[in-house]
Each structure stands twice: as C-alpha cells, then as structure tokens.
CSV table of C-alpha atoms in Angstrom, one decimal:
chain,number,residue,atom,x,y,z
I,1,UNK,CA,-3.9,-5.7,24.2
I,2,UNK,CA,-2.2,-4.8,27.5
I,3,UNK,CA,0.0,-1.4,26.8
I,4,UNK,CA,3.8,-1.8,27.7
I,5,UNK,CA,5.0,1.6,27.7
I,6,UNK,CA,4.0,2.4,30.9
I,7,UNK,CA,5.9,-1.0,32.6
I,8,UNK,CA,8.9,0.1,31.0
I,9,UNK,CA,11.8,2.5,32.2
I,10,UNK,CA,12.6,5.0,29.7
I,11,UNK,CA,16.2,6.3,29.8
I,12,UNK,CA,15.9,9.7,28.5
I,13,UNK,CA,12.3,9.8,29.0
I,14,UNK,CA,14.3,-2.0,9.9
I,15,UNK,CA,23.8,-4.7,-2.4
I,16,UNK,CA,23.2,-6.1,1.2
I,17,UNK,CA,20.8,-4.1,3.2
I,18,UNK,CA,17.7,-6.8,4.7
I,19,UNK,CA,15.8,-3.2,3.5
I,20,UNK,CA,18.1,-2.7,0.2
I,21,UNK,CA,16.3,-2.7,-2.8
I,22,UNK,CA,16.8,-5.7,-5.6
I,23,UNK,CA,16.8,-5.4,-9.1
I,24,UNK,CA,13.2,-5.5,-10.7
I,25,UNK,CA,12.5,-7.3,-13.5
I,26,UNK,CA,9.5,-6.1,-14.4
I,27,UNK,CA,-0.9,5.7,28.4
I,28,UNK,CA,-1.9,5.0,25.4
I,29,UNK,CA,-5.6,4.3,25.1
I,30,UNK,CA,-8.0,5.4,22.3
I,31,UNK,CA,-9.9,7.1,24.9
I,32,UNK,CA,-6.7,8.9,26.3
I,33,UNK,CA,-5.4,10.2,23.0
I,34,UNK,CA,-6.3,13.8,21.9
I,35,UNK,CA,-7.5,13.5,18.4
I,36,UNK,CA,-8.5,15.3,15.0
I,37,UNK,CA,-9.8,12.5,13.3
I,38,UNK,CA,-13.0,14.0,12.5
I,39,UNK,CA,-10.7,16.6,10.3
I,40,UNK,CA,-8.8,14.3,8.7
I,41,UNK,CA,-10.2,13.5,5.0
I,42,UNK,CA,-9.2,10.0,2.8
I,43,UNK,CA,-8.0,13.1,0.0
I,44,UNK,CA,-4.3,13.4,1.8
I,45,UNK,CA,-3.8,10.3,-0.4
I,46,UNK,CA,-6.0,10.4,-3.6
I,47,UNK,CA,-7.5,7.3,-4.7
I,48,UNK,CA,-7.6,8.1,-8.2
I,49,UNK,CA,-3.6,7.8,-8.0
I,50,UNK,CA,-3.7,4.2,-6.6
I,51,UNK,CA,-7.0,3.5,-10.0
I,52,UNK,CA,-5.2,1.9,-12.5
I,53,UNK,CA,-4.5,-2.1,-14.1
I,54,UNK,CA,-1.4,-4.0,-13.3
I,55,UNK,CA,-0.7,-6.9,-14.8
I,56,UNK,CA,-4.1,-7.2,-16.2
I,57,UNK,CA,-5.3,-7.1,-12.7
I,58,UNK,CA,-7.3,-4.1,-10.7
I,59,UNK,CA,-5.8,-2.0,-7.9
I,60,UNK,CA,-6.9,0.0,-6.0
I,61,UNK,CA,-6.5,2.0,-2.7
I,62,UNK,CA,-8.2,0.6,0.1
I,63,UNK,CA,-8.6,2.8,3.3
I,64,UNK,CA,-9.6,0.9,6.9
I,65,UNK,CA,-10.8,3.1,9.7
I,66,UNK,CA,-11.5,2.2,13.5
I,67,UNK,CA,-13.3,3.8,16.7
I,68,UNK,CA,-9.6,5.3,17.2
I,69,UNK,CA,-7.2,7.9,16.4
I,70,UNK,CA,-5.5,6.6,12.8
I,71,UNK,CA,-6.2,5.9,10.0
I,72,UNK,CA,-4.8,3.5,7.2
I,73,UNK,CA,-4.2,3.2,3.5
I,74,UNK,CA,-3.5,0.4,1.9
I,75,UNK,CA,-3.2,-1.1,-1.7
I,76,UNK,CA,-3.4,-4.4,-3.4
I,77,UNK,CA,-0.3,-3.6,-5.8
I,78,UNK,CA,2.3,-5.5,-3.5
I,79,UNK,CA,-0.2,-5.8,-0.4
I,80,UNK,CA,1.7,-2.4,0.7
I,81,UNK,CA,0.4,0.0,3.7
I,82,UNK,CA,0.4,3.3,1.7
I,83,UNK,CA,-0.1,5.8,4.4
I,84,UNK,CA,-0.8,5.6,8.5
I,85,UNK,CA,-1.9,8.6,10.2
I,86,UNK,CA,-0.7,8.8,14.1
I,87,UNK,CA,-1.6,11.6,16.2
I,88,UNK,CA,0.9,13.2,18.2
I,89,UNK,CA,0.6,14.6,22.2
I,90,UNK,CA,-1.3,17.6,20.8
I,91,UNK,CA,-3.5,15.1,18.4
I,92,UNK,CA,-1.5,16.7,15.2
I,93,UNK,CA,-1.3,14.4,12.9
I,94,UNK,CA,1.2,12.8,10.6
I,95,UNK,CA,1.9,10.1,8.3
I,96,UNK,CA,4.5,8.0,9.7
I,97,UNK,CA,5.1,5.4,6.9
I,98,UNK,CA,7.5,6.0,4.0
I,99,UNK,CA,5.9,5.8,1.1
I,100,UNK,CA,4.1,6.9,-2.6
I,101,UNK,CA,1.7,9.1,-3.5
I,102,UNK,CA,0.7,6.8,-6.5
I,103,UNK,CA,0.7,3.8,-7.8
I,104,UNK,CA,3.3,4.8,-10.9
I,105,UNK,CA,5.9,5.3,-8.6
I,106,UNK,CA,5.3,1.7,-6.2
I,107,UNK,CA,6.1,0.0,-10.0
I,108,UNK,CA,8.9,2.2,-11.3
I,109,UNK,CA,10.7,2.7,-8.2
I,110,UNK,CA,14.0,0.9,-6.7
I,111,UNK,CA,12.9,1.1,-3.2
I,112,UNK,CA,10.3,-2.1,-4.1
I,113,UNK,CA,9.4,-3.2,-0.4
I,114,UNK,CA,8.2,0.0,1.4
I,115,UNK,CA,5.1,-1.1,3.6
I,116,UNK,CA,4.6,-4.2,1.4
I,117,UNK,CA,4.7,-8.0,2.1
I,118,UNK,CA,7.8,-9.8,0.9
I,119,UNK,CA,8.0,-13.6,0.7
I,120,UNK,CA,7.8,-16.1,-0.4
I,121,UNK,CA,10.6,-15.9,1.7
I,122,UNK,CA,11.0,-12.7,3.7
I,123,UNK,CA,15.0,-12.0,4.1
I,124,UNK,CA,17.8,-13.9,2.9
I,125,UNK,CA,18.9,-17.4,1.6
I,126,UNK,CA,22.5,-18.1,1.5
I,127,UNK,CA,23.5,-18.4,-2.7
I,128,UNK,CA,20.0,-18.6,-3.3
I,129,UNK,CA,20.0,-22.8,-2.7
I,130,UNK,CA,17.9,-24.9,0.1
I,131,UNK,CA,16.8,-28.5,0.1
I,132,UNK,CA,13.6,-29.6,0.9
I,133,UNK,CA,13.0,-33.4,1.8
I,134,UNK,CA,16.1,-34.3,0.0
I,135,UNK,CA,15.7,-32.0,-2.8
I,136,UNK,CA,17.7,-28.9,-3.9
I,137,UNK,CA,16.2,-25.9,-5.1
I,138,UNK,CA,17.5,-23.0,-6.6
I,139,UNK,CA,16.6,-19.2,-6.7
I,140,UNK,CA,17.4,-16.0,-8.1
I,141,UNK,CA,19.9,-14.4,-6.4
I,142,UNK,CA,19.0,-10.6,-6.2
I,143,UNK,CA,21.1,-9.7,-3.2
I,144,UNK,CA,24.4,-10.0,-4.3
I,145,UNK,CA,25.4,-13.9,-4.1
I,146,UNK,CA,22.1,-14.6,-1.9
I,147,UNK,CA,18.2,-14.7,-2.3
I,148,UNK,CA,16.1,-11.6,-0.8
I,149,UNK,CA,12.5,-11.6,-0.2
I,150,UNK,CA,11.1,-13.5,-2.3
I,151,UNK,CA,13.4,-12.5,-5.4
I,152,UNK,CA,13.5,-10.5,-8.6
I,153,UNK,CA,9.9,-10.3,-8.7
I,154,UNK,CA,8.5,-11.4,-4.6
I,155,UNK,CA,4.7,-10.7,-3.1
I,156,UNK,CA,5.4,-7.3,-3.0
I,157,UNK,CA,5.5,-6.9,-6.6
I,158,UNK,CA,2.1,-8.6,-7.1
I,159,UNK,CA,-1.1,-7.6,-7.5
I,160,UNK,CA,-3.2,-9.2,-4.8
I,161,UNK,CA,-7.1,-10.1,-5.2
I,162,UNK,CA,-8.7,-8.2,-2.1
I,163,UNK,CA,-12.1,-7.7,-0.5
I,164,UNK,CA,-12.9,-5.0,2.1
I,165,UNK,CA,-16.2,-6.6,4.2
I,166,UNK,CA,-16.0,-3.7,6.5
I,167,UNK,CA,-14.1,-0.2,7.3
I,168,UNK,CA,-11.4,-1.6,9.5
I,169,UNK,CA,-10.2,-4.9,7.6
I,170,UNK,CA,-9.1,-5.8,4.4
I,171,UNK,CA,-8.4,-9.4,3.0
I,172,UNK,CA,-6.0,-9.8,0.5
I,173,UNK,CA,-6.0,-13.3,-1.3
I,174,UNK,CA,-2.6,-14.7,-3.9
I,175,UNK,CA,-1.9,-18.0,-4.8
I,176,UNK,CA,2.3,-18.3,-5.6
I,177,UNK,CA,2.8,-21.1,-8.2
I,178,UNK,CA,4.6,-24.3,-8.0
I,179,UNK,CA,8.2,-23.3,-9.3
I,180,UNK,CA,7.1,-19.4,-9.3
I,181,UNK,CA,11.0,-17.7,-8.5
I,182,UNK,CA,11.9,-21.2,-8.1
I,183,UNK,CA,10.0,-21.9,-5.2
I,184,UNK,CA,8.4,-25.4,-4.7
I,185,UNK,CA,4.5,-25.7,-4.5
I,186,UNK,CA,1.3,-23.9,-5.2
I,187,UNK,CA,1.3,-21.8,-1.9
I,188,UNK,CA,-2.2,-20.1,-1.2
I,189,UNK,CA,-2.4,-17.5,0.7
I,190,UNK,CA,-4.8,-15.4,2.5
I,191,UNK,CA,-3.6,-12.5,4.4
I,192,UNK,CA,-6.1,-10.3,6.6
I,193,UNK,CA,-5.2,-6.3,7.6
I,194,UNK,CA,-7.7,-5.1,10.7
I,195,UNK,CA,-7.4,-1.7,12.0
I,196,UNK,CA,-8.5,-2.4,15.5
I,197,UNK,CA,-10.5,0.2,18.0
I,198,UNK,CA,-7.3,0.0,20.2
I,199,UNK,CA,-5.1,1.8,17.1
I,200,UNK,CA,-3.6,-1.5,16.1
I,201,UNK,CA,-2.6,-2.1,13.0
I,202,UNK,CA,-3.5,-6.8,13.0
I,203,UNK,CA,-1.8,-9.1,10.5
I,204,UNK,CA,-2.8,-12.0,10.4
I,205,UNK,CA,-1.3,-14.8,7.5
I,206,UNK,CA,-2.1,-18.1,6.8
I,207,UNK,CA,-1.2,-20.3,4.0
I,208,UNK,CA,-1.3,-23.8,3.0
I,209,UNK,CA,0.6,-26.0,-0.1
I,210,UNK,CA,0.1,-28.5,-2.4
I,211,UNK,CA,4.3,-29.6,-1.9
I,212,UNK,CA,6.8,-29.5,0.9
I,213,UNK,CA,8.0,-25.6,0.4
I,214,UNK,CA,9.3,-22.6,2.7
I,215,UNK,CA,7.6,-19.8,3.9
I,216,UNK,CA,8.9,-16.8,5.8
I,217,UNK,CA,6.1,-13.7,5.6
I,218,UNK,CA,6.7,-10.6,6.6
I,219,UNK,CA,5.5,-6.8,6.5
I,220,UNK,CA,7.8,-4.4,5.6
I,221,UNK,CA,7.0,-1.1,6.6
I,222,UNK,CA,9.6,2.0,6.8
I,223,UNK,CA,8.3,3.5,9.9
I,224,UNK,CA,9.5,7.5,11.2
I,225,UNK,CA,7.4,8.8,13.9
I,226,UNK,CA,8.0,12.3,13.4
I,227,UNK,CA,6.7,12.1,10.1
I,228,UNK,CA,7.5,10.5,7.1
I,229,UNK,CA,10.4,12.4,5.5
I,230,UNK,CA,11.1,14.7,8.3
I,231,UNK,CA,14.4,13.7,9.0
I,232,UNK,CA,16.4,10.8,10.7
I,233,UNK,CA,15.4,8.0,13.4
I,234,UNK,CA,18.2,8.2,15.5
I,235,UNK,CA,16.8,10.3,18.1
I,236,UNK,CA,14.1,7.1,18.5
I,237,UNK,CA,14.0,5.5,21.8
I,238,UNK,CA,14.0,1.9,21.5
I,239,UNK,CA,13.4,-1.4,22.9
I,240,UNK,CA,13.8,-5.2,22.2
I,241,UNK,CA,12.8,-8.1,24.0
I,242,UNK,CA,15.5,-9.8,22.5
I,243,UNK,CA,18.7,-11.2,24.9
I,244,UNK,CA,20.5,-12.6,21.6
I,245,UNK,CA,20.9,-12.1,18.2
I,246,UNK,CA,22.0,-14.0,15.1
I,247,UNK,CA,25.6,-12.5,13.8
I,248,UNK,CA,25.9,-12.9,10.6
I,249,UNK,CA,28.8,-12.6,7.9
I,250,UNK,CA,30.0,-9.9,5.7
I,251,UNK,CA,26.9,-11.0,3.2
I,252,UNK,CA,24.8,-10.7,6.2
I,253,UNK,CA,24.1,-14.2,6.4
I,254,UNK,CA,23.9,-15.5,9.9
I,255,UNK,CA,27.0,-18.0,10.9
I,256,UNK,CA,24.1,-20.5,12.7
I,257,UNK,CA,25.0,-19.6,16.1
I,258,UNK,CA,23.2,-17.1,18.6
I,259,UNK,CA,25.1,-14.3,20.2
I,260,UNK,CA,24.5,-12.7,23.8
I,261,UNK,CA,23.7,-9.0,23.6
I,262,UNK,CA,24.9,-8.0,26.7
I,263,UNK,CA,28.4,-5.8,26.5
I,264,UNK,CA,27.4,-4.9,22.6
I,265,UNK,CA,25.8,-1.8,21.0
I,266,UNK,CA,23.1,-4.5,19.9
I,267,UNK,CA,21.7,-4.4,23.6
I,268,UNK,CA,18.2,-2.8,23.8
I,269,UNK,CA,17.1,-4.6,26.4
I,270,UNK,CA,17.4,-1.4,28.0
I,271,UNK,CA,15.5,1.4,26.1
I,272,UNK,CA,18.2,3.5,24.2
I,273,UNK,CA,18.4,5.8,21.1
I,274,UNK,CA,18.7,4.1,18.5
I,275,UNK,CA,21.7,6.7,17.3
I,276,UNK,CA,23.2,6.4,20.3
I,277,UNK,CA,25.4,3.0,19.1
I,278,UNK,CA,25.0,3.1,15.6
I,279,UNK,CA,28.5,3.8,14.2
I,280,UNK,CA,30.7,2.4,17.0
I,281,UNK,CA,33.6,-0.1,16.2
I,282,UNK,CA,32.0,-3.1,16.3
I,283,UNK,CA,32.1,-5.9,13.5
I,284,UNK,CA,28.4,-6.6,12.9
I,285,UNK,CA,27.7,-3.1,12.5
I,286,UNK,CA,30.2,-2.5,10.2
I,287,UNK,CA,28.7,-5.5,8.1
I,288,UNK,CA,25.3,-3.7,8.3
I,289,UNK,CA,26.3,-0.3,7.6
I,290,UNK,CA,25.0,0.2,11.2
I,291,UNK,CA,21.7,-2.1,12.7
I,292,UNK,CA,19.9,-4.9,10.2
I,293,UNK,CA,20.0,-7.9,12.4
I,294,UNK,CA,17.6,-10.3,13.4
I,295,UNK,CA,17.2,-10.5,17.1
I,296,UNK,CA,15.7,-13.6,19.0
I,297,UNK,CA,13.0,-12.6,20.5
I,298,UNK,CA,12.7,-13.7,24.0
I,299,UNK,CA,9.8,-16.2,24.1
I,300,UNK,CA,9.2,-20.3,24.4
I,301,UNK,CA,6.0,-21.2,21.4
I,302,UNK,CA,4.1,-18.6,19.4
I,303,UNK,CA,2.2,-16.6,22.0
I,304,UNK,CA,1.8,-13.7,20.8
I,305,UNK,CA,3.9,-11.3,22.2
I,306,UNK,CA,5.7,-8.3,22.6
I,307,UNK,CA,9.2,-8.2,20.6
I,308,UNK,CA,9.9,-4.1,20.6
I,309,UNK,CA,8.6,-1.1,21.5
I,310,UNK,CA,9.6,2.7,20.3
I,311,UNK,CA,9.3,5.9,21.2
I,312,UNK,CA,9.9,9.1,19.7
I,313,UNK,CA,10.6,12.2,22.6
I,314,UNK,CA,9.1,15.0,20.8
I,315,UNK,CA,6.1,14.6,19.5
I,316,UNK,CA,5.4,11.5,22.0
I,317,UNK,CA,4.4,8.6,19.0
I,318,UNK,CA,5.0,5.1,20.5
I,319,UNK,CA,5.1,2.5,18.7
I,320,UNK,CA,4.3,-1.2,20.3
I,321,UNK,CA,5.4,-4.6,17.8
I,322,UNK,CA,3.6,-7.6,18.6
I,323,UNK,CA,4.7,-10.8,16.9
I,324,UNK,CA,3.9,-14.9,17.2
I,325,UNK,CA,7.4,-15.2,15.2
I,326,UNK,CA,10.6,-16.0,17.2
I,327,UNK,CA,12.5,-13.5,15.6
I,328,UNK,CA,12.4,-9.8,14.4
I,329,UNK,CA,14.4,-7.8,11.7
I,330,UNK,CA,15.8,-4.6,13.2
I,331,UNK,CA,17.1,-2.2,10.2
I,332,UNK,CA,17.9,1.3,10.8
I,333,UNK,CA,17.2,2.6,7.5
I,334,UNK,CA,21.4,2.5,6.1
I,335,UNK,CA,21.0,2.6,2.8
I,336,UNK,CA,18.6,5.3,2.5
I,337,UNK,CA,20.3,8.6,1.2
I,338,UNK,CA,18.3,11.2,0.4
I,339,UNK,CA,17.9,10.4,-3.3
I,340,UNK,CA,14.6,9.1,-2.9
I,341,UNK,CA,11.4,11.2,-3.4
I,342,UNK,CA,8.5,9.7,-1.6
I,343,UNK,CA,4.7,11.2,-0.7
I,344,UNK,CA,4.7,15.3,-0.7
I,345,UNK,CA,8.2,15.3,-2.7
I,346,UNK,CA,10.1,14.9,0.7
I,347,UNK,CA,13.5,13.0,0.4
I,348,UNK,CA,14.1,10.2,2.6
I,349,UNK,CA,17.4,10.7,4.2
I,350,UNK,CA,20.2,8.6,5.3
I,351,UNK,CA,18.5,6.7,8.4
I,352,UNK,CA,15.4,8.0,7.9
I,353,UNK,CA,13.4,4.9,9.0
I,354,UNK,CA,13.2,2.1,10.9
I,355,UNK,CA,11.5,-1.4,10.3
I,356,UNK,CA,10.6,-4.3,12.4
I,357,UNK,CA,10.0,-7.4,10.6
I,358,UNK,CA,8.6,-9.8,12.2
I,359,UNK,CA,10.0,-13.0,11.2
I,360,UNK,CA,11.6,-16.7,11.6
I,361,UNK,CA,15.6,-16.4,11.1
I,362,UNK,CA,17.4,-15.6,8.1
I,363,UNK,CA,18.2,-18.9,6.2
I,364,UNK,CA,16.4,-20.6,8.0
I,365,UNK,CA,16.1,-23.6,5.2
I,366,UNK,CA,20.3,-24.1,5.7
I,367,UNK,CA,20.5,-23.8,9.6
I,368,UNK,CA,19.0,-26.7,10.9
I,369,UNK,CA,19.2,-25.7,14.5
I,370,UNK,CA,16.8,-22.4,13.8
I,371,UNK,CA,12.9,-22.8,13.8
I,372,UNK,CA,12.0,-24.5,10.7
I,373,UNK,CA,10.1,-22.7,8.3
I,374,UNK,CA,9.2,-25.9,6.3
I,375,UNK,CA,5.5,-26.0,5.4
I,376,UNK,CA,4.0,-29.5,4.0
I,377,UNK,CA,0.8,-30.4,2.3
I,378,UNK,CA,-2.4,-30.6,5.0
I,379,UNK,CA,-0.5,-28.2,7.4
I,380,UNK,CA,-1.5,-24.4,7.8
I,381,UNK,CA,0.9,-21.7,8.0
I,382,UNK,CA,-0.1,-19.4,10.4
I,383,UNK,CA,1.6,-15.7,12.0
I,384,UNK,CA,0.4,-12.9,13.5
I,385,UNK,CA,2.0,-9.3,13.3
I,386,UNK,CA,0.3,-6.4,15.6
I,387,UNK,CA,1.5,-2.6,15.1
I,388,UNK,CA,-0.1,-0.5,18.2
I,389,UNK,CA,0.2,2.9,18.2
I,390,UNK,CA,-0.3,5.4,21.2
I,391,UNK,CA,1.5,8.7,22.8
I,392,UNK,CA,3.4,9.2,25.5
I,393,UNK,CA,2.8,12.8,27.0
C-alpha cells in the first residue's frame, strides 16, 4: 500500500461516549525502519494469562508476526488486539494499544471494547428501535436512552472460535443468533486479522444471514503512540480525509444531515494537533466532551482508501487508517480519567487515546439518506480495515 505521509504537509512537522463503556451483564518502509525485533520476546504479554475457559469456550492468546518491525497479540475473548509493538525513530519499542495484561481483567473490567470488535452494530441506535422490511425491532439500550455496539453483551464480549494457519493471520469465526440482543437473523461471521510484511495490521469481515438484519463492524482499538499509558494524545498530529461530518444531538445521535468542516475545530483536512481544538466553544464538542464524531470520509464506492493518518512528533510513530467504509469514528479518548489500570499497572489518563473506527454512520437503520447497512439473505457483507504503521524521522 502506497505510504501517504510523505504527500502530506505537516504543520508542525476514537453515559455517552462512542468509546464509553456500557453496563455488562455478564518514509515508512519495513526496509527503512531501524528495528529490534530480533530482541523482542512473545513474554512482554504472557500467554498463560490469556489460558483460561470462558463461557465454556477456550481462549487463548494468539500472537501474528511479519517480515517487519511489529508485532501483534491478539485474543479470541472479544476478538481484541491485546498488544502491538511499533518501533520508534531509534527502533525502541513500545506497545501502543491500551489494553490488559490478562484475560481476568478483559471480563471484569468496565472499559469492555478496548481493541475488540463491537457489533452487531458498531455505535449507536437511536432508543434502541429500527425497522427492517416493515418490521420493528427492539434492543437493549445500554447507552443511556440509545443502543451501543452491539449491546449489554456485543462481539466483544464473546468468545470467538479461531484458527491461526500461519504466523501473520488469525481467523476468527462467531455465528450471532436470530434474536441474540434482539437482533434479527443468524448472522455468521468470519473475520480474518493479517499482519502484513509492510507493518499493516489487515481486517478483513464478511458475513452473511439467514433474515433481513443490520450490520455495522468495527475494531475498536485505543491507540497512544508514545506508548500505552504514557500520557495524553493531544500532542498527536492528525489528519482526515473527511470534508463533512455528521452533527449529532446532545445524545450524540446524528440529526440526518451532513455538516461542512471548513470554519470548525472539526477540520483536519489540514494536519493539526489533535489538542489544539479540543475544548473550544463549539456545540458538538461540548456534546462530545471534546471529538467522538463520525466524519464522512471523502470517497464515491468502497475502494479502499485512505480516511486518516497520525503522527506523533517525538518519537516519530505514524499511524496510516485505511478503510472500504464511508465513514470513520474519531474519539479523543474523553471519558478516560486516570482510574483505569491497564498492562504494566499504568493508568490511562484523561485523553489518553485515540480510536478510528472505521464504520457506516451512526443510526444508520433510522436515517434513510445514509448508506444502508441492511444485509438480506444470499448477500455477503464485506469491509476492510488496514492499520499501517511506520516512522517519520
């Protein structure tokens, strides 16, 4: 994939959050990166942490290498990316997802969605109602008066069936059931993680149904690129191909219409810190508690292509997202605050990650002019997701 960092002009060189946790129930080549890979062990995140029986099922800890400079481990509990290792401009490495140690603490915690994959419907629906082909469904609503990804208990709280046929992919298989958090139809799904030579970080989804139903999938990793737990994002230089966004209400649903960026803090169509903005006296961001918007991305069919990039000045991480989704969730990490212990004890402070989910719109099922996110029986529901990482020196 064709690296954007260097086409781009660098000025100066992810309750109601889309991020909030519900209530459970239950030039930047591989060959031009410095690297330590051949120091880095699999024991900075022990398997035997990640060995245990959920739900009568196995999971495990599944690690995918490449001919690159990270590394990546991920776990069937939830379909969660547990840890990626980046190297910085002196190859030092770090892990820049927010995360567990251990499998314990992915079940017990009230952070639920860190590095997992939410659906069946990633974001919100409005009161937790939609109608399909005439029909009205209801579903739990775990985000004050509205739905959030997936519900009480979504794919990120289930233990996948997976298979690793080689060290840089892992394919993760779940089959949702007909009226499962009162979703319509057996939805089967096969989702594929592929650490490529190129230090990308592929997802691909499909899925298929047995009954007209509505699918939004999504990854949501917490991303910091100075390190996970070592302080705040808002020094981040970002990026997004977006020239419109959806505003939304003071429930962060979106009012249906799309809104030009241009004269707003929400304009990254110029690379800016993502701090630089964040608390001015503007509506939406007071509705956010500061950036968790979807932003349409700027794109005609499902090409895959490039909806943000990110850099962080220090260390020199970059950060490309690559999507075949119209849209993508920016959330500046608001309602993190510090409480939150994650791998290596650190706390994960206020604004301490970002996420990019790549996505169709929020309530998409009761905005008819939005993509439609309707899937019927003998059609395949397909998306692609691409994380690349490099440095910038």
């Amino acid at each position: 994939m064709k690296n954007i960092f260097p086409l781009l002009t660098v000025a100066a060189a992810v309750s109601f959050s889309a991020c909030q946790s519900g209530t459970k129930t239950d030039n930047n080549t591989a060959d031009s990166m410095s690297t330590k890979q051949d120091s880095l062990s699999q024991g900075q995140i022990s398997d035997a942490k990640f060995d245990t029986t959920i739900d009568g099922k196995q999971v495990k800890l599944y690690h995918l290498k490449g001919k690159g400079n990270i590394q990546v481990a991920i776990t069937n509990y939830g379909a969660k990316i547990v840890s990626l290792l980046a190297p910085d401009k002196q190859g030092q490495l770090a892990d820049v997802e927010l995360g567990y140690d251990n499998a314990a603490q992915y079940v017990s915690t009230k952070e639920r969605y860190y590095g997992g994959i939410v659906g069946r419907y990633g974001n919100r629906i409005a009161k937790g109602k939609f109608k399909v082909d005439g029909k009205e469904y209801t579903l739990a609503t775990n985000n004050g008066v509205n739905h959030l990804h997936g519900g009480k208990v979504g794919f990120n709280d289930v233990v996948w069936d997976a298979e690793q046929p080689n060290d840089h992919t892992l394919k993760l298989h779940y089959v949702a059931k007909d009226g499962e958090e009162g979703y319509p139809g057996n939805l089967d799904i096969t989702l594929t993680y592929e650490l490529t030579d190129s230090n990308e970080v592929k997802i691909d989804y499909k899925a298929t149904t047995d009954k007209a139903t509505v699918v939004n999938l999504t990854n949501h990793s917490f991303f910091n690129l100075h390190g996970a737990g070592n302080g705040d994002i808002n020094d981040h230089i970002m990026y997004i191909n977006a020239d419109k966004f959806t505003p939304v209400d003071s429930t962060l649903i979106p009012t249906g219409k799309l809104q030009a960026v241009k004269g707003t803090p929400m304009d990254f169509t110029t690379p800016t810190k993502i701090g630089e903005r964040v608390d001015a006296d503007f509506e939406q961001l007071k509705f956010g508690k500061g950036y968790d918007h979807n932003y349409v991305l700027n794109k005609k069919g499902k090409e895959l292509s490039l909806a943000a990039t990110v850099e962080e000045p220090t260390s020199g991480r970059t950060l490309e997202v690559w999507t075949t989704e119209p849209g993508v969730q920016f959330y500046g990490g608001n309602f993190l605050d510090g409480t939150d212990k994650g791998k290596e004890g650190k706390s994960y402070v206020h604004r301490g990650a970002f996420c990019l989910e790549t996505q169709h719109f929020p309530d998409s099922p009761n905005k008819p002019t939005f993509p439609s996110v309707v899937l019927k029986p003998g059609e395949t529901y397909t998306s692609t997701c691409v994380y690349k990482f490099g440095v910038k020196s």
